[in-house]
Tab-separated table of C-alpha atoms in Angstrom:
chain	number	residue	atom	x	y	z
A	2	MET	CA	0.111	-0.165	0.010
A	3	THR	CA	1.260	3.577	-1.035
A	4	ASP	CA	1.236	6.087	1.643
A	5	VAL	CA	1.457	9.970	0.954
A	6	PRO	CA	3.903	11.884	2.929
A	7	LEU	CA	2.791	14.368	5.352
A	8	CYS	CA	4.640	17.290	7.350
A	9	ASP	CA	4.091	18.486	10.604
A	10	PRO	CA	5.146	22.091	11.319
A	11	THR	CA	8.314	20.885	12.678
A	12	GLY	CA	9.266	19.555	9.405
A	13	ILE	CA	9.474	16.012	10.415
A	14	PRO	CA	7.988	13.807	7.533
A	15	ARG	CA	5.105	11.637	8.339
A	16	SER	CA	2.943	9.336	6.418
A	17	THR	CA	-0.850	7.944	6.606
A	18	ASP	CA	-3.389	6.646	5.230
A	19	VAL	CA	-6.912	7.595	5.101
A	20	ARG	CA	-9.481	4.885	4.463
A	21	LEU	CA	-13.013	5.871	4.351
A	22	GLU	CA	-15.861	3.469	4.524
A	23	ARG	CA	-18.168	4.283	1.623
A	24	ASN	CA	-21.938	2.727	0.829
A	25	ALA	CA	-23.215	2.602	-2.539
A	26	ASP	CA	-24.439	6.264	-2.757
A	27	ILE	CA	-20.918	7.657	-2.178
A	28	SER	CA	-19.033	5.117	-4.350
A	29	SER	CA	-21.466	6.267	-7.131
A	30	ARG	CA	-20.269	9.695	-6.973
A	31	CYS	CA	-16.773	9.282	-6.234
A	32	GLY	CA	-15.304	7.484	-8.970
A	33	GLU	CA	-13.417	4.022	-9.273
A	34	GLU	CA	-11.393	2.882	-6.154
A	35	ASP	CA	-8.159	0.904	-6.459
A	36	PRO	CA	-9.027	-2.701	-6.402
A	37	GLU	CA	-5.485	-3.378	-4.558
A	38	LEU	CA	-6.817	-1.090	-1.589
A	39	THR	CA	-10.318	-2.757	-1.334
A	40	ASP	CA	-11.011	-3.912	2.518
A	41	ASP	CA	-12.411	-7.396	2.077
A	42	SER	CA	-12.568	-7.861	5.666
A	43	ALA	CA	-15.256	-5.107	6.471
A	44	GLU	CA	-18.842	-5.922	5.125
A	45	ARG	CA	-19.894	-3.416	2.404
A	46	THR	CA	-16.899	-1.682	2.798
A	47	ASN	CA	-14.172	-0.155	0.305
A	48	ASP	CA	-11.492	2.341	0.968
A	49	ILE	CA	-10.210	5.534	-0.103
A	50	THR	CA	-6.524	5.813	0.634
A	51	ALA	CA	-4.626	8.571	1.336
A	52	PRO	CA	-3.146	9.036	-2.176
A	53	THR	CA	-6.597	9.274	-3.514
A	54	LEU	CA	-7.909	11.301	-0.842
A	55	SER	CA	-5.010	13.947	-1.260
A	56	ARG	CA	-5.985	14.160	-5.205
A	57	ARG	CA	-9.443	15.068	-4.092
A	58	ALA	CA	-8.470	17.752	-1.607
A	59	GLU	CA	-6.354	19.628	-4.650
A	60	ALA	CA	-9.860	19.346	-6.837
A	61	ALA	CA	-11.755	20.173	-4.045
A	62	ALA	CA	-9.633	23.285	-3.017
A	63	ASP	CA	-10.266	24.235	-6.528
A	64	VAL	CA	-14.000	23.874	-6.074
A	65	LEU	CA	-14.036	25.749	-3.040
A	66	ARG	CA	-12.294	28.852	-4.872
A	67	ASP	CA	-14.422	28.482	-7.743
A	68	GLY	CA	-17.481	28.677	-5.245
A	69	GLY	CA	-16.272	31.858	-3.645
A	70	ALA	CA	-13.706	30.657	-0.916
A	71	ALA	CA	-11.472	33.216	0.479
A	72	SER	CA	-7.945	32.874	2.191
A	73	GLY	CA	-8.325	33.168	5.840
A	74	ARG	CA	-12.095	33.069	5.861
A	75	PRO	CA	-13.732	30.081	7.333
A	76	VAL	CA	-15.656	27.538	4.853
A	77	ALA	CA	-18.431	25.686	6.677
A	78	VAL	CA	-19.652	22.154	5.773
A	79	VAL	CA	-22.975	21.113	7.149
A	80	THR	CA	-23.379	17.377	6.150
A	81	SER	CA	-23.436	13.694	7.712
A	82	SER	CA	-20.928	12.810	5.025
A	83	ALA	CA	-18.000	11.719	6.726
A	84	ALA	CA	-16.194	11.126	3.376
A	85	ALA	CA	-16.701	14.901	2.647
A	86	ILE	CA	-15.576	16.267	5.658
A	87	ALA	CA	-12.177	14.316	5.217
A	88	ILE	CA	-11.774	15.425	1.921
A	89	LEU	CA	-12.246	19.101	2.832
A	90	ALA	CA	-9.729	18.403	6.113
A	91	TYR	CA	-7.177	18.207	3.582
A	92	ALA	CA	-8.571	20.814	0.948
A	93	ALA	CA	-9.083	23.811	3.324
A	94	PRO	CA	-5.560	24.133	4.236
A	95	LEU	CA	-4.658	24.724	0.801
A	96	LEU	CA	-6.818	27.650	0.557
A	97	PRO	CA	-5.550	28.647	3.358
A	98	ALA	CA	-8.940	28.724	5.138
A	99	PRO	CA	-10.359	27.398	8.293
A	100	LEU	CA	-12.877	24.657	7.976
A	101	PHE	CA	-16.103	24.447	10.321
A	102	PRO	CA	-18.077	21.114	10.138
A	103	ILE	CA	-21.459	21.557	11.575
A	104	ASP	CA	-23.868	18.966	12.782
A	105	PRO	CA	-26.663	18.985	10.076
A	106	ASN	CA	-29.192	17.739	12.669
A	107	LEU	CA	-28.915	20.746	14.689
A	108	PRO	CA	-32.079	23.140	14.112
A	109	LYS	CA	-31.783	25.500	11.577
A	110	ASP	CA	-31.691	28.645	13.774
A	111	ALA	CA	-28.892	27.023	15.837
A	112	ILE	CA	-27.028	26.375	12.447
A	113	ALA	CA	-27.630	30.020	11.107
A	114	ASP	CA	-26.259	31.218	14.546
A	115	LEU	CA	-23.129	29.212	14.375
A	116	LEU	CA	-22.305	30.337	10.816
A	117	GLY	CA	-23.201	34.271	12.255
A	118	GLN	CA	-20.831	33.482	15.146
A	119	ALA	CA	-17.843	32.726	12.845
A	120	GLY	CA	-18.924	35.080	9.811
A	121	VAL	CA	-19.326	32.394	7.515
A	122	ASP	CA	-19.778	33.314	3.847
A	123	LEU	CA	-19.404	29.884	1.802
A	124	VAL	CA	-21.213	26.727	3.052
A	125	VAL	CA	-20.681	23.253	1.530
A	126	SER	CA	-23.586	21.570	2.358
A	127	ASP	CA	-26.330	19.234	0.818
A	128	ALA	CA	-29.065	22.102	0.277
A	129	PRO	CA	-28.471	25.862	-0.418
A	130	VAL	CA	-28.582	27.905	3.131
A	131	ALA	CA	-30.163	31.258	2.507
A	132	GLY	CA	-27.703	34.513	2.532
A	133	ARG	CA	-24.584	32.284	1.828
A	134	ALA	CA	-22.627	31.062	-0.970
A	135	TYR	CA	-23.106	27.703	-1.602
A	136	VAL	CA	-21.027	24.724	-2.661
A	137	PRO	CA	-23.048	21.073	-3.116
A	138	VAL	CA	-21.440	18.295	-1.150
A	139	ALA	CA	-21.489	16.161	-4.066
A	140	ASP	CA	-19.307	18.433	-5.913
A	141	ILE	CA	-16.905	17.866	-3.588
A	142	LEU	CA	-17.342	13.982	-3.557
A	143	ALA	CA	-16.968	14.156	-7.203
A	144	CYS	CA	-13.547	15.487	-7.176
A	145	LEU	CA	-11.073	13.143	-8.985
A	146	ALA	CA	-7.938	15.169	-10.540
A	147	GLY	CA	-5.121	16.947	-9.011
A	148	ALA	CA	-1.596	16.129	-7.473
A	149	GLU	CA	-0.795	14.490	-4.359
A	150	VAL	CA	-0.376	16.919	-1.459
A	151	PRO	CA	0.559	16.540	2.394
A	152	TRP	CA	-1.591	17.704	5.253
A	153	ARG	CA	-0.085	20.971	6.719
A	154	PRO	CA	-2.181	22.825	9.175
A	155	PRO	CA	-2.399	26.469	8.100
A	156	GLU	CA	-0.880	28.847	10.329
A	157	GLY	CA	-3.496	31.033	12.292
A	158	ILE	CA	-6.845	29.375	12.653
A	159	ALA	CA	-7.203	25.967	11.095
A	160	LEU	CA	-10.635	24.757	12.414
A	161	LEU	CA	-13.865	25.945	13.686
A	162	ILE	CA	-15.902	23.223	15.686
A	163	ALA	CA	-19.239	23.569	17.661
A	164	THR	CA	-19.499	22.972	21.242
A	165	SER	CA	-22.434	20.186	22.022
A	166	GLY	CA	-24.599	22.809	23.226
A	167	SER	CA	-25.416	20.408	26.451
A	168	SER	CA	-25.495	23.821	28.606
A	169	GLY	CA	-27.508	25.762	26.239
A	170	ARG	CA	-26.795	27.452	22.856
A	171	PRO	CA	-24.072	25.669	20.780
A	172	LYS	CA	-20.589	27.661	20.452
A	173	ALA	CA	-18.311	28.108	17.587
A	174	VAL	CA	-14.712	27.489	19.013
A	175	MET	CA	-11.669	28.576	16.964
A	176	LEU	CA	-8.661	26.148	17.146
A	177	THR	CA	-5.360	26.873	15.678
A	178	GLY	CA	-3.084	24.586	13.534
A	179	ALA	CA	-0.687	24.655	16.264
A	180	ALA	CA	-3.165	23.588	18.970
A	181	LEU	CA	-4.433	20.814	16.778
A	182	VAL	CA	-0.685	19.398	16.570
A	183	ALA	CA	-0.251	20.023	20.177
A	184	ALA	CA	-3.513	17.974	21.145
A	185	ALA	CA	-2.464	15.246	18.562
A	186	LYS	CA	1.046	15.168	20.332
A	187	ALA	CA	-0.222	14.946	23.667
A	188	SER	CA	-2.437	12.080	22.790
A	189	GLU	CA	0.362	9.815	21.623
A	190	ALA	CA	1.518	9.755	25.281
A	191	ALA	CA	-1.891	7.863	26.399
A	192	THR	CA	-2.674	5.934	23.259
A	193	ALA	CA	1.204	5.401	21.688
A	194	LEU	CA	-0.220	5.769	18.237
A	195	GLY	CA	2.333	4.981	15.697
A	196	SER	CA	2.975	4.107	11.942
A	197	GLY	CA	1.322	0.934	11.339
A	198	ASP	CA	-1.551	1.285	13.794
A	199	VAL	CA	-4.963	1.939	12.447
A	200	TRP	CA	-7.542	4.097	14.300
A	201	LEU	CA	-11.328	3.370	13.374
A	202	ALA	CA	-13.439	6.661	13.518
A	203	CYS	CA	-17.172	6.159	14.187
A	204	LEU	CA	-17.698	9.472	15.980
A	205	PRO	CA	-19.081	12.250	13.790
A	206	LEU	CA	-16.225	13.922	12.318
A	207	PHE	CA	-18.277	17.107	13.229
A	208	HIS	CA	-17.396	16.743	16.853
A	209	ILE	CA	-14.117	17.432	18.123
A	210	GLY	CA	-13.817	13.626	19.345
A	211	GLY	CA	-14.241	12.683	15.719
A	212	PHE	CA	-12.074	15.078	13.703
A	213	SER	CA	-9.194	14.858	16.090
A	214	ILE	CA	-8.563	11.210	14.859
A	215	LEU	CA	-7.714	12.508	11.490
A	216	THR	CA	-5.063	14.890	12.997
A	217	ARG	CA	-3.681	12.436	15.355
A	218	CYS	CA	-3.261	9.684	12.307
A	219	ALA	CA	-1.782	12.443	10.084
A	220	LEU	CA	0.935	13.284	12.611
A	221	ALA	CA	1.671	9.763	13.859
A	222	GLY	CA	1.602	8.070	10.360
A	223	ALA	CA	-1.107	5.887	11.303
A	224	THR	CA	-4.308	4.865	9.573
A	225	ALA	CA	-7.615	6.352	9.834
A	226	LEU	CA	-10.671	4.132	9.245
A	227	ILE	CA	-13.783	6.388	8.737
A	228	HIS	CA	-16.939	4.956	9.102
A	229	GLU	CA	-20.016	7.116	8.099
A	230	ARG	CA	-21.970	6.176	10.921
A	231	PHE	CA	-21.783	4.028	14.184
A	232	GLU	CA	-23.207	0.613	13.558
A	233	ALA	CA	-21.989	-1.939	16.447
A	234	GLU	CA	-22.341	-4.974	13.921
A	235	ARG	CA	-20.048	-3.342	11.278
A	236	VAL	CA	-17.354	-1.859	13.810
A	237	SER	CA	-17.274	-5.266	15.360
A	238	SER	CA	-16.673	-6.855	11.788
A	239	ALA	CA	-14.162	-4.074	11.053
A	240	LEU	CA	-12.290	-4.995	14.781
A	241	GLY	CA	-12.638	-8.890	13.616
A	242	ALA	CA	-10.457	-8.462	10.776
A	243	GLY	CA	-7.599	-7.796	13.280
A	244	ARG	CA	-5.864	-4.615	12.014
A	245	VAL	CA	-7.813	-2.189	14.016
A	246	THR	CA	-5.326	-0.945	17.075
A	247	HIS	CA	-7.213	2.186	18.234
A	248	LEU	CA	-10.929	3.068	18.587
A	249	SER	CA	-13.115	6.218	20.084
A	250	LEU	CA	-16.358	5.913	21.716
A	251	VAL	CA	-18.899	6.993	23.906
A	252	PRO	CA	-20.226	4.791	26.518
A	253	ALA	CA	-23.471	3.848	24.696
A	254	MET	CA	-21.469	2.641	21.971
A	255	LEU	CA	-19.141	0.575	24.250
A	256	SER	CA	-22.137	-0.932	25.658
A	257	ARG	CA	-23.521	-2.044	22.412
A	258	LEU	CA	-20.255	-3.621	21.137
A	259	CYS	CA	-20.047	-5.477	24.843
A	260	ASP	CA	-23.015	-6.994	24.060
A	261	LEU	CA	-21.442	-8.446	20.912
A	262	GLY	CA	-18.493	-10.024	22.861
A	263	ALA	CA	-14.987	-9.670	23.720
A	264	PRO	CA	-12.324	-7.453	21.357
A	265	PRO	CA	-9.750	-9.096	19.371
A	266	ALA	CA	-6.188	-9.173	20.547
A	267	ALA	CA	-5.061	-6.571	18.066
A	268	LEU	CA	-7.252	-3.671	19.682
A	269	LYS	CA	-4.751	-1.956	22.322
A	270	HIS	CA	-6.673	1.228	22.871
A	271	VAL	CA	-10.468	2.213	23.372
A	272	LEU	CA	-10.650	5.632	24.501
A	273	VAL	CA	-14.415	6.429	26.219
A	274	GLY	CA	-15.552	9.995	26.578
A	275	GLY	CA	-18.064	12.421	25.823
A	276	ALA	CA	-20.591	11.140	28.723
A	277	ALA	CA	-20.314	9.976	32.203
A	278	LEU	CA	-19.039	6.160	32.200
A	279	SER	CA	-20.397	4.161	34.963
A	280	SER	CA	-18.553	1.598	36.963
A	281	GLU	CA	-20.702	-1.030	35.916
A	282	LEU	CA	-20.034	-0.636	32.063
A	283	ALA	CA	-16.408	-0.156	32.734
A	284	GLU	CA	-16.104	-3.194	34.937
A	285	ARG	CA	-18.087	-5.096	32.183
A	286	ALA	CA	-15.968	-3.958	28.906
A	287	ALA	CA	-12.760	-4.934	31.062
A	288	ASP	CA	-14.042	-8.212	32.257
A	289	LEU	CA	-14.739	-8.964	28.305
A	290	GLY	CA	-11.156	-7.646	27.586
A	291	TRP	CA	-11.943	-4.140	26.098
A	292	PRO	CA	-8.940	-2.036	26.765
A	293	VAL	CA	-10.840	0.709	27.800
A	294	GLN	CA	-9.211	4.062	28.631
A	295	PRO	CA	-11.403	6.725	30.458
A	296	THR	CA	-10.819	10.084	28.975
A	297	TYR	CA	-11.623	13.773	29.322
A	298	GLY	CA	-11.552	16.806	26.805
A	299	MET	CA	-13.909	19.198	25.056
A	300	SER	CA	-13.828	21.200	22.055
A	301	GLU	CA	-12.222	24.104	23.744
A	302	THR	CA	-9.134	21.750	24.387
A	303	ALA	CA	-8.942	20.399	21.056
A	304	SER	CA	-10.178	16.952	22.351
A	305	GLN	CA	-8.638	15.408	25.514
A	306	ILE	CA	-6.537	16.620	28.028
A	307	ALA	CA	-6.393	13.757	30.680
A	308	THR	CA	-6.587	9.895	29.827
A	309	LEU	CA	-5.924	6.766	32.025
A	310	LYS	CA	-3.470	4.261	30.085
A	311	THR	CA	-4.941	1.557	31.934
A	312	LEU	CA	-8.136	0.809	33.916
A	313	PRO	CA	-7.210	0.210	37.099
A	314	ARG	CA	-9.698	-2.058	39.231
A	315	PRO	CA	-11.674	-1.117	40.899
A	316	TRP	CA	-12.283	1.999	39.159
A	317	SER	CA	-13.885	5.113	40.484
A	318	VAL	CA	-16.352	7.166	38.630
A	319	GLY	CA	-14.740	10.122	37.275
A	320	ASN	CA	-11.240	8.903	37.273
A	321	VAL	CA	-9.680	10.127	34.112
A	322	GLY	CA	-6.003	10.097	35.061
A	323	PRO	CA	-3.271	12.586	34.900
A	324	PRO	CA	-3.412	15.490	32.624
A	325	LEU	CA	-1.631	14.873	29.027
A	326	PRO	CA	2.025	16.429	28.370
A	327	GLY	CA	1.379	20.388	27.980
A	328	ALA	CA	-1.854	20.446	29.991
A	329	GLU	CA	-2.273	22.548	33.110
A	330	VAL	CA	-5.002	22.194	35.612
A	331	ALA	CA	-6.031	23.980	38.494
A	332	LEU	CA	-9.417	24.669	40.103
A	333	ASP	CA	-11.109	27.891	40.502
A	334	PRO	CA	-12.873	28.756	44.337
A	335	ASP	CA	-16.146	27.352	43.045
A	336	GLY	CA	-14.398	24.167	42.249
A	337	ARG	CA	-14.463	24.348	38.386
A	338	LEU	CA	-11.776	22.870	36.585
A	339	LYS	CA	-9.517	25.388	34.774
A	340	VAL	CA	-7.256	24.344	31.892
A	341	ARG	CA	-4.060	25.978	30.164
A	342	GLY	CA	-1.862	24.719	27.846
A	343	PRO	CA	-0.657	24.891	23.825
A	344	MET	CA	-3.893	22.812	22.997
A	345	LEU	CA	-6.188	25.441	24.425
A	346	MET	CA	-8.683	27.337	21.841
A	347	ALA	CA	-7.756	30.893	20.604
A	348	GLY	CA	-11.274	31.731	21.906
A	349	TYR	CA	-14.749	31.443	20.688
A	350	ALA	CA	-15.642	32.779	17.386
A	351	ASN	CA	-16.297	36.111	16.172
A	352	PRO	CA	-16.847	37.163	12.200
A	353	ASP	CA	-13.308	38.794	12.566
A	354	LEU	CA	-11.578	35.447	13.725
A	355	LEU	CA	-9.934	37.842	16.956
A	356	PRO	CA	-8.474	35.499	19.709
A	357	GLY	CA	-9.404	35.858	23.497
A	358	GLU	CA	-12.885	35.574	23.702
A	359	GLY	CA	-13.804	33.107	26.586
A	360	LEU	CA	-10.594	32.842	28.380
A	361	GLU	CA	-9.568	34.158	31.374
A	362	ASP	CA	-5.790	35.050	31.662
A	363	GLY	CA	-4.901	32.325	29.522
A	364	TRP	CA	-7.144	29.603	31.286
A	365	PHE	CA	-10.251	28.101	30.018
A	366	VAL	CA	-12.609	27.790	32.919
A	367	THR	CA	-14.736	24.762	32.176
A	368	ALA	CA	-18.571	23.998	33.266
A	369	ASP	CA	-17.128	20.646	35.073
A	370	LEU	CA	-16.438	20.491	38.796
A	371	ALA	CA	-13.426	18.222	39.622
A	372	GLU	CA	-10.883	16.863	42.209
A	373	ILE	CA	-7.250	17.148	41.553
A	374	VAL	CA	-5.253	14.492	43.489
A	375	PRO	CA	-1.834	12.875	42.667
A	376	GLU	CA	-3.473	10.052	40.783
A	377	GLY	CA	-5.027	12.687	38.350
A	378	LEU	CA	-8.165	14.185	37.470
A	379	THR	CA	-11.446	13.285	38.980
A	380	ILE	CA	-14.390	14.784	37.036
A	381	LEU	CA	-17.667	14.959	39.354
A	382	GLY	CA	-20.105	16.455	37.030
A	383	ARG	CA	-21.017	19.846	35.401
A	384	ALA	CA	-21.733	22.674	37.639
A	385	ASP	CA	-24.831	23.746	35.957
A	386	ASP	CA	-26.357	20.019	36.570
A	387	VAL	CA	-26.045	20.259	40.449
A	388	ILE	CA	-29.548	19.301	42.065
A	389	VAL	CA	-30.215	21.366	45.370
A	390	SER	CA	-32.526	19.270	47.395
A	391	ALA	CA	-33.025	19.893	50.868
A	392	GLY	CA	-30.189	22.303	51.003
A	393	LYS	CA	-27.719	19.630	49.816
A	394	LYS	CA	-25.891	19.603	46.351
A	395	LEU	CA	-26.160	16.587	44.443
A	396	LEU	CA	-24.346	15.704	41.573
A	397	PRO	CA	-26.522	13.706	38.743
A	398	ALA	CA	-23.483	11.240	37.877
A	399	MET	CA	-23.191	10.104	41.663
A	400	VAL	CA	-26.649	9.262	41.937
A	401	GLU	CA	-26.866	7.618	38.499
A	402	GLY	CA	-23.737	5.425	39.077
A	403	LEU	CA	-25.580	4.207	42.238
A	404	VAL	CA	-28.953	3.613	40.508
A	405	ALA	CA	-27.201	1.854	37.577
A	406	ALA	CA	-26.852	-1.139	39.601
A	407	CYS	CA	-30.588	-1.644	40.178
A	408	PRO	CA	-31.815	-5.147	38.132
A	409	GLY	CA	-33.663	-4.116	35.242
A	410	VAL	CA	-32.058	-0.858	34.781
A	411	ASP	CA	-30.041	-0.661	31.216
A	412	ALA	CA	-29.400	3.073	31.203
A	413	VAL	CA	-30.208	5.921	33.539
A	414	ALA	CA	-30.364	9.547	33.744
A	415	ILE	CA	-30.881	11.743	37.182
A	416	ALA	CA	-32.546	15.221	36.700
A	417	GLY	CA	-34.150	17.672	39.241
A	418	ARG	CA	-37.710	18.633	39.684
A	419	PRO	CA	-38.708	21.701	40.984
A	420	ASP	CA	-40.594	21.371	44.571
A	421	PRO	CA	-41.962	24.171	46.875
A	422	VAL	CA	-40.664	22.385	49.705
A	423	TRP	CA	-37.476	20.752	48.676
A	424	GLY	CA	-36.433	23.335	46.215
A	425	GLU	CA	-36.014	20.149	43.765
A	426	LEU	CA	-36.600	16.402	44.210
A	427	VAL	CA	-34.253	13.787	42.460
A	428	VAL	CA	-36.002	12.101	39.588
A	429	VAL	CA	-34.690	8.931	37.775
A	430	ILE	CA	-35.316	8.358	34.170
A	431	TYR	CA	-34.257	5.079	32.906
A	432	LYS	CA	-34.530	2.499	30.218
A	433	GLY	CA	-35.030	-1.129	30.982
A	434	THR	CA	-37.487	-4.065	32.205
A	435	ALA	CA	-37.889	-2.957	35.873
A	436	THR	CA	-41.121	-1.010	36.666
A	437	PRO	CA	-40.837	2.401	38.250
A	438	GLY	CA	-42.260	1.268	41.503
A	439	ALA	CA	-39.833	-1.505	41.533
A	440	VAL	CA	-36.947	0.942	40.918
A	441	LEU	CA	-38.088	3.446	43.647
A	442	SER	CA	-38.367	0.204	46.043
A	443	TRP	CA	-34.840	-0.498	45.181
A	444	CYS	CA	-33.624	2.903	45.730
A	445	ARG	CA	-35.322	3.025	49.361
A	446	GLU	CA	-33.037	0.049	50.157
A	447	ASN	CA	-29.931	1.094	48.501
A	448	VAL	CA	-29.543	4.746	48.171
A	449	ALA	CA	-28.890	7.116	51.022
A	450	SER	CA	-32.288	9.138	51.792
A	451	ALA	CA	-30.396	12.457	51.073
A	452	MET	CA	-29.704	11.374	47.264
A	453	ARG	CA	-32.337	9.217	46.965
A	454	PRO	CA	-34.796	9.593	43.673
A	455	ARG	CA	-38.418	10.341	44.609
A	456	ALA	CA	-40.141	9.689	41.365
A	457	ALA	CA	-39.089	7.214	38.467
A	458	LEU	CA	-39.798	7.322	34.384
A	459	LYS	CA	-39.190	4.730	32.168
A	460	VAL	CA	-38.636	5.561	28.793
A	461	ASP	CA	-37.920	3.762	25.390
A	462	LEU	CA	-34.710	5.906	24.803
A	463	LEU	CA	-32.927	8.530	26.888
A	464	PRO	CA	-32.903	11.775	25.457
A	465	GLU	CA	-29.234	12.097	23.920
A	466	LEU	CA	-27.159	15.042	22.100
A	467	ALA	CA	-25.842	14.253	18.730
A	468	ASN	CA	-22.396	13.305	20.436
A	469	GLY	CA	-23.925	10.812	22.813
A	470	LYS	CA	-24.058	13.106	25.952
A	471	PRO	CA	-27.140	13.387	27.970
A	472	ASP	CA	-29.501	15.911	26.939
A	473	ARG	CA	-29.780	17.633	30.095
A	474	SER	CA	-32.468	20.083	29.138
A	475	ALA	CA	-34.934	17.553	27.750
A	476	LEU	CA	-34.074	15.141	30.954
A	477	LYS	CA	-35.229	18.520	33.083
A	478	ARG	CA	-38.526	18.835	30.931
A	479	LEU	CA	-39.369	15.163	31.330
A	480	ALA	CA	-38.261	15.137	35.115
A	481	ALA	CA	-40.849	18.472	35.361
A	482	ASP	CA	-44.027	16.350	34.725
A	483	VAL	CA	-43.168	13.104	36.866
A	484	GLU	CA	-45.486	12.603	40.020
A	485	THR	CA	-43.258	11.711	43.153
A	486	GLU	CA	-43.246	8.274	45.117
A	487	ALA	CA	-47.070	7.691	45.345
A	488	GLY	CA	-47.672	8.222	41.758
A	489	ALA	CA	-44.621	6.634	39.937
A	490	ALA	CA	-44.692	7.420	36.054
A	491	GLY	CA	-43.862	5.345	33.258
A	492	LYS	CA	-44.738	2.155	31.568
A	493	ASP	CA	-45.141	-1.108	33.613
């Protein structure tokens, strides 16, 4: 297999392959694949390797220029096509221009808000966006001609990426090329990624957890095998081929894969983040042989800033290990985690792409409560998710970890419901076979009174954001309508 050489800003040559899973719809618009590079081991999967991708990048850059892209101005891509985002990750630096992948499933007003935050004029999407120049995604996927090019992060702002919006309005984050490189190099300390490794990417590339796989592989000389979406059976099939060494998941994905059994011996690193990992799921995965590494990061830090190299047994919920090289951490007076380091964002986006907004004297103050101990970081939960009941502050993740052990509960989330006497009452919202009454009865026997849920709601699916995090706003709305213990809600 031929590799395309890549160079990082230090001038050290690297090489990588980018292998894109393609379904029939995409392949019909992308032209021929090299039969020697077809992945026969993965069901319905063909590959686009780095040389092919880089040729398309040059042609895609020409398409962007013809569409009105200007040097230094952000190009947004609003699509679920991982193939298009991967091509543009190579094409945008050729302009050079920051790339801004956006979740197409966001409400139209949220997408318009993000475009306005960054002053975007040109949008690559499946349909025109009012008031902005437009390049169809199909035109990017159809690109074929051009010379092979390396991936080089542009100077200045290289990537704009939206936050999850877990606490409200999604914000556009500005990341420099230097920040992307620093984050990728820091990640190597926990993942030992190198030439010959294969990182399967099944997270959306419009979230930092997915996009950062591209930069890590580019700088380490590894292969990025990109799936258009997460399907447990297809991921399991790809793992079964015995070439994948690295994998990034949210807890719900890990649970699905555990249902399918043990991993192959070739898989060495499984980063799990994006949402709280329960001790039950962590222990179950470890018992099956999954090399789970709880990790912590966010868009504002170009992905992970702390990761456990190995999972200790037993593992304490929220333990994500020591900060990665270059990342500094501290706590503010309220117990919120602060982060500083070369992987930090330049700031939240503005139409002039000027740095600084959202930082305090070079620090980013997160919304997460944490403890710093000699062994590393323990993430306690989001400060704005705290439930205040009878004057006591409760973190949903702490209660969720307890209730997850209840028989018949497969997945659980905790929310507060306003109450004139207690301030807030704890409500458990769950998926599983247990009845709401049975869950509350178990809680009376196993959860301390101060933390005990007073109402339960059984649902078919827990509300989640696109990146797998709990949708806390939706959970609070559900909790508001649930009756207390005497009238536990849900389906029996």
